[in-house]
Amino acid sequence: MREDLIAACRHWGVIQRVSMREYLRRAEALLDPAETVHVVAPGWWRGQRTLVLVTTSRLLLVRRELKCSTRDHGTYPLPSIGALRVHACPPEGVRFRVGVGLDLEEFSVTRHGDLVEHALRKARS
């Protein structure tokens, strides 16, 4: 596995790493070698369990399914993110609404929402 992906998961426990292993493999396959992963967090997107990654150039939402490659992940370039709304929704975690062009995408992060929020805000500034 890539070193930056391992480093981004360092705050995870062993059980969480094992349970998200397939998601991490799928994410690694989608990453560009020139990208650096800053934050990785488990979450929910479009009603399914998802891995949320913030890299140097994009927000990447990865689901485990491999059946339809166009629907198993979402890619949003960081410079094109116009609006960012963050809502705490305990006990589920943090809900994000990201405006990209005319689209509004919503996803939630069950843990480490503060790290995702910080990375997204930093990338927008």
Coordinates of N, CA and C in Angstrom, one line a residue:
M1 N 0.8 -1.2 0.0 CA 0.0 0.0 0.0 C 0.9 1.2 0.0
R2 N 0.4 2.3 -0.6 CA 1.1 3.6 -0.7 C 1.4 4.1 0.7
E3 N 2.6 4.7 0.9 CA 3.0 5.3 2.1 C 2.1 6.4 2.6
D4 N 1.7 7.3 1.7 CA 0.8 8.4 2.1 C -0.6 7.9 2.5
L5 N -1.0 6.8 2.0 CA -2.3 6.3 2.4 C -2.2 5.6 3.7
I6 N -1.1 4.9 4.0 CA -0.8 4.3 5.3 C -0.7 5.4 6.4
A7 N 0.0 6.5 6.0 CA 0.1 7.6 7.0 C -1.2 8.3 7.3
A8 N -2.1 8.4 6.3 CA -3.4 9.0 6.5 C -4.3 8.2 7.4
C9 N -4.0 6.9 7.4 CA -4.8 5.9 8.2 C -4.2 5.7 9.6
R10 N -3.1 6.4 10.0 CA -2.4 6.1 11.2 C -3.3 6.2 12.4
H11 N -4.3 7.1 12.4 CA -5.1 7.3 13.6 C -6.3 6.3 13.7
W12 N -6.3 5.4 12.7 CA -7.4 4.3 12.8 C -6.9 3.2 13.7
G13 N -7.8 2.5 14.3 CA -7.5 1.3 15.0 C -7.4 0.1 14.1
V14 N -6.9 -1.0 14.6 CA -6.7 -2.2 13.8 C -8.0 -2.7 13.3
I15 N -9.0 -2.8 14.1 CA -10.3 -3.3 13.6 C -10.8 -2.5 12.4
Q16 N -10.7 -1.1 12.6 CA -11.2 -0.3 11.5 C -10.4 -0.5 10.2
R17 N -9.1 -0.6 10.3 CA -8.2 -0.9 9.1 C -8.6 -2.2 8.4
V18 N -8.9 -3.2 9.2 CA -9.2 -4.5 8.7 C -10.6 -4.4 8.0
S19 N -11.6 -3.8 8.7 CA -12.9 -3.7 8.1 C -13.0 -2.8 6.8
M20 N -12.0 -1.9 6.7 CA -12.0 -1.0 5.5 C -11.0 -1.4 4.5
R21 N -10.4 -2.6 4.6 CA -9.3 -3.0 3.7 C -9.7 -3.0 2.3
E22 N -10.9 -3.5 1.9 CA -11.3 -3.5 0.5 C -11.5 -2.1 0.0
Y23 N -12.0 -1.2 0.8 CA -12.1 0.2 0.4 C -10.8 0.8 0.1
L24 N -9.8 0.5 1.0 CA -8.5 1.1 0.8 C -7.8 0.6 -0.5
R25 N -8.0 -0.7 -0.8 CA -7.5 -1.2 -2.0 C -8.1 -0.6 -3.2
R26 N -9.4 -0.4 -3.2 CA -10.1 0.3 -4.3 C -9.6 1.7 -4.4
A27 N -9.5 2.4 -3.3 CA -9.0 3.8 -3.4 C -7.6 3.9 -3.9
E28 N -6.7 3.0 -3.5 CA -5.3 3.0 -4.0 C -5.3 2.8 -5.6
A29 N -6.2 2.0 -6.1 CA -6.3 1.8 -7.5 C -6.7 3.0 -8.3
L30 N -7.5 3.9 -7.6 CA -8.1 5.1 -8.2 C -7.1 6.3 -8.1
L31 N -6.2 6.2 -7.2 CA -5.3 7.3 -7.0 C -4.2 7.5 -8.1
D32 N -3.9 8.7 -8.4 CA -2.9 9.1 -9.3 C -1.6 9.1 -8.6
P33 N -0.5 8.5 -9.2 CA 0.8 8.5 -8.5 C 1.3 9.9 -8.0
A34 N 0.9 10.9 -8.7 CA 1.3 12.3 -8.4 C 0.6 12.9 -7.2
E35 N -0.5 12.3 -6.8 CA -1.3 12.8 -5.7 C -0.8 12.4 -4.4
T36 N -1.0 13.2 -3.4 CA -0.7 12.8 -2.0 C -2.0 12.8 -1.2
V37 N -2.2 11.8 -0.5 CA -3.4 11.7 0.3 C -3.2 12.4 1.7
H38 N -4.1 13.3 2.0 CA -4.0 14.1 3.3 C -4.8 13.5 4.4
V39 N -6.1 13.1 4.0 CA -7.0 12.6 5.0 C -7.8 11.4 4.4
V40 N -8.0 10.4 5.2 CA -8.9 9.3 4.9 C -9.8 9.1 6.1
A41 N -11.1 9.0 5.8 CA -12.1 8.7 6.8 C -13.2 7.9 6.3
P42 N -13.8 7.0 7.2 CA -15.0 6.2 6.8 C -16.2 7.1 6.9
G43 N -17.2 6.8 6.0 CA -18.4 7.6 6.0 C -19.5 6.9 5.2
W44 N -20.5 7.8 4.8 CA -21.6 7.3 4.0 C -21.8 8.3 2.9
W45 N -22.2 7.8 1.7 CA -22.5 8.6 0.5 C -23.5 7.8 -0.3
R46 N -24.6 8.5 -0.6 CA -25.7 8.0 -1.4 C -26.2 6.7 -0.8
G47 N -26.3 6.7 0.6 CA -26.9 5.5 1.3 C -26.0 4.3 1.4
Q48 N -24.7 4.4 1.1 CA -23.8 3.3 1.2 C -22.6 3.7 1.9
R49 N -22.0 2.7 2.6 CA -20.7 2.9 3.3 C -19.6 3.3 2.3
T50 N -18.8 4.3 2.6 CA -17.9 4.9 1.7 C -16.6 5.3 2.4
L51 N -15.6 5.3 1.7 CA -14.3 5.8 2.2 C -14.1 7.2 1.6
V52 N -13.9 8.2 2.4 CA -13.7 9.6 2.0 C -12.2 9.9 2.0
L53 N -11.7 10.4 0.9 CA -10.3 10.8 0.8 C -10.1 12.2 0.3
V54 N -9.3 13.0 1.0 CA -8.9 14.3 0.5 C -7.5 14.3 0.1
T55 N -7.2 14.5 -1.2 CA -5.8 14.5 -1.7 C -5.4 15.9 -2.0
T56 N -4.2 16.0 -2.6 CA -3.7 17.3 -3.0 C -4.6 18.0 -4.0
S57 N -5.3 17.2 -4.9 CA -6.0 17.8 -6.0 C -7.5 17.5 -6.0
R58 N -8.0 16.6 -5.2 CA -9.4 16.3 -5.3 C -10.0 15.6 -4.0
L59 N -11.3 15.7 -4.0 CA -12.1 14.9 -3.0 C -12.5 13.7 -3.7
L60 N -12.3 12.5 -3.1 CA -12.6 11.2 -3.7 C -13.5 10.5 -2.7
L61 N -14.6 10.1 -3.2 CA -15.6 9.2 -2.4 C -15.6 7.9 -3.0
V62 N -15.2 6.8 -2.3 CA -15.0 5.5 -2.8 C -15.9 4.5 -2.1
R63 N -16.7 3.8 -2.9 CA -17.5 2.7 -2.4 C -16.9 1.4 -2.8
R64 N -17.3 0.3 -2.1 CA -16.6 -1.0 -2.3 C -17.0 -1.7 -3.6
E65 N -18.2 -1.4 -4.1 CA -18.6 -2.1 -5.3 C -17.7 -2.0 -6.5
L66 N -17.6 -3.0 -7.2 CA -16.8 -3.0 -8.4 C -17.6 -3.3 -9.6
K67 N -18.9 -3.4 -9.5 CA -19.8 -3.8 -10.6 C -19.8 -2.7 -11.7
C68 N -20.1 -1.5 -11.3 CA -20.2 -0.4 -12.3 C -19.2 0.7 -11.9
S69 N -18.1 0.8 -12.6 CA -17.0 1.7 -12.3 C -17.4 3.1 -12.2
T70 N -18.4 3.5 -13.0 CA -18.8 5.0 -13.0 C -19.6 5.3 -11.8
R71 N -20.2 4.4 -11.1 CA -21.0 4.7 -9.9 C -20.4 4.3 -8.6
D72 N -19.2 3.7 -8.6 CA -18.6 3.2 -7.4 C -17.7 4.3 -6.7
H73 N -17.5 5.4 -7.4 CA -16.7 6.5 -6.8 C -17.2 7.8 -7.3
G74 N -16.9 8.9 -6.6 CA -17.1 10.2 -7.0 C -15.8 11.0 -6.9
T75 N -15.5 11.8 -7.9 CA -14.3 12.6 -7.9 C -14.7 14.0 -8.1
Y76 N -14.2 14.9 -7.2 CA -14.5 16.3 -7.2 C -13.2 17.1 -7.1
P77 N -12.8 17.8 -8.1 CA -11.5 18.6 -8.1 C -11.7 19.7 -7.0
L78 N -10.7 19.8 -6.2 CA -10.7 20.8 -5.1 C -10.9 22.2 -5.5
P79 N -10.2 22.6 -6.6 CA -10.4 24.0 -7.1 C -11.9 24.3 -7.5
S80 N -12.6 23.3 -7.9 CA -14.0 23.6 -8.4 C -15.0 23.6 -7.3
I81 N -14.6 23.3 -6.1 CA -15.6 23.3 -5.0 C -15.9 24.7 -4.6
G82 N -17.1 25.1 -4.8 CA -17.5 26.5 -4.6 C -18.1 26.7 -3.2
A83 N -18.9 25.8 -2.8 CA -19.6 25.9 -1.5 C -19.3 24.7 -0.6
L84 N -19.1 25.0 0.7 CA -18.8 23.9 1.6 C -19.6 24.2 2.9
R85 N -20.6 23.3 3.2 CA -21.4 23.4 4.4 C -21.1 22.2 5.3
V86 N -20.9 22.4 6.5 CA -20.6 21.4 7.5 C -21.6 21.4 8.6
H87 N -22.2 20.2 8.9 CA -23.2 20.1 10.0 C -22.9 19.0 10.8
A88 N -22.8 19.2 12.1 CA -22.6 18.1 13.1 C -23.9 17.4 13.3
C89 N -23.9 16.1 13.2 CA -25.1 15.3 13.4 C -24.8 14.1 14.3
P90 N -24.6 14.4 15.6 CA -24.3 13.2 16.5 C -25.5 12.3 16.6
P91 N -25.3 11.0 16.7 CA -24.0 10.3 16.9 C -23.4 9.8 15.6
E92 N -24.1 10.2 14.4 CA -23.6 9.7 13.1 C -22.2 10.3 12.7
G93 N -22.0 11.5 13.2 CA -20.7 12.1 12.8 C -20.9 13.5 12.3
V94 N -20.3 13.8 11.1 CA -20.4 15.1 10.5 C -20.9 15.0 9.1
R95 N -21.9 15.8 8.7 CA -22.5 15.8 7.3 C -21.9 17.0 6.6
F96 N -21.4 16.7 5.3 CA -20.9 17.7 4.5 C -21.7 17.9 3.2
R97 N -21.9 19.1 2.8 CA -22.5 19.5 1.5 C -21.5 20.3 0.7
V98 N -21.2 19.7 -0.4 CA -20.1 20.3 -1.2 C -20.8 20.7 -2.6
G99 N -20.6 22.0 -2.9 CA -21.1 22.5 -4.2 C -20.0 22.5 -5.2
V100 N -20.3 21.8 -6.3 CA -19.3 21.7 -7.4 C -20.0 22.1 -8.6
G101 N -19.8 23.3 -9.1 CA -20.5 23.8 -10.3 C -22.0 24.0 -9.9
L102 N -22.9 23.4 -10.7 CA -24.3 23.4 -10.4 C -24.7 22.2 -9.5
D103 N -23.8 21.3 -9.3 CA -24.1 20.1 -8.5 C -23.9 20.3 -7.0
L104 N -24.7 19.7 -6.2 CA -24.6 19.7 -4.7 C -24.5 18.3 -4.3
E105 N -23.4 17.9 -3.7 CA -23.1 16.5 -3.3 C -23.1 16.5 -1.8
E106 N -23.8 15.5 -1.2 CA -23.8 15.4 0.3 C -23.2 14.0 0.7
F107 N -22.4 14.0 1.7 CA -21.8 12.8 2.3 C -21.6 13.1 3.7
S108 N -21.4 12.0 4.5 CA -21.1 12.2 5.9 C -19.9 11.3 6.3
V109 N -19.3 11.8 7.3 CA -18.1 11.1 7.8 C -18.4 10.7 9.3
T110 N -18.2 9.4 9.6 CA -18.5 8.9 10.9 C -17.5 9.2 11.9
R111 N -16.2 9.3 11.5 CA -15.1 9.7 12.4 C -14.2 10.6 11.7
H112 N -13.5 11.4 12.5 CA -12.4 12.3 12.0 C -13.0 13.4 11.1
G113 N -14.2 13.8 11.3 CA -14.8 14.9 10.5 C -14.1 16.2 10.6
D114 N -13.4 16.5 11.8 CA -12.7 17.7 11.9 C -11.5 17.7 10.9
L115 N -10.8 16.5 10.7 CA -9.7 16.5 9.8 C -10.1 16.7 8.4
V116 N -11.3 16.1 8.0 CA -11.8 16.3 6.6 C -12.2 17.7 6.4
E117 N -12.9 18.3 7.4 CA -13.3 19.7 7.2 C -12.0 20.6 7.1
H118 N -11.0 20.4 7.9 CA -9.8 21.2 7.9 C -9.1 21.1 6.5
A119 N -9.0 19.9 6.0 CA -8.4 19.6 4.7 C -9.1 20.3 3.6
L120 N -10.5 20.2 3.6 CA -11.3 20.8 2.5 C -11.2 22.4 2.6
R121 N -11.3 22.9 3.8 CA -11.2 24.4 3.9 C -9.8 24.9 3.5
K122 N -8.8 24.2 3.9 CA -7.4 24.6 3.5 C -7.3 24.5 2.0
A123 N -7.8 23.5 1.4 CA -7.7 23.4 -0.1 C -8.5 24.5 -0.8
R124 N -9.6 25.0 -0.2 CA -10.4 26.0 -0.9 C -9.7 27.4 -0.7
S125 N -8.9 27.6 0.3 CA -8.3 28.9 0.5 C -7.0 29.1 -0.3

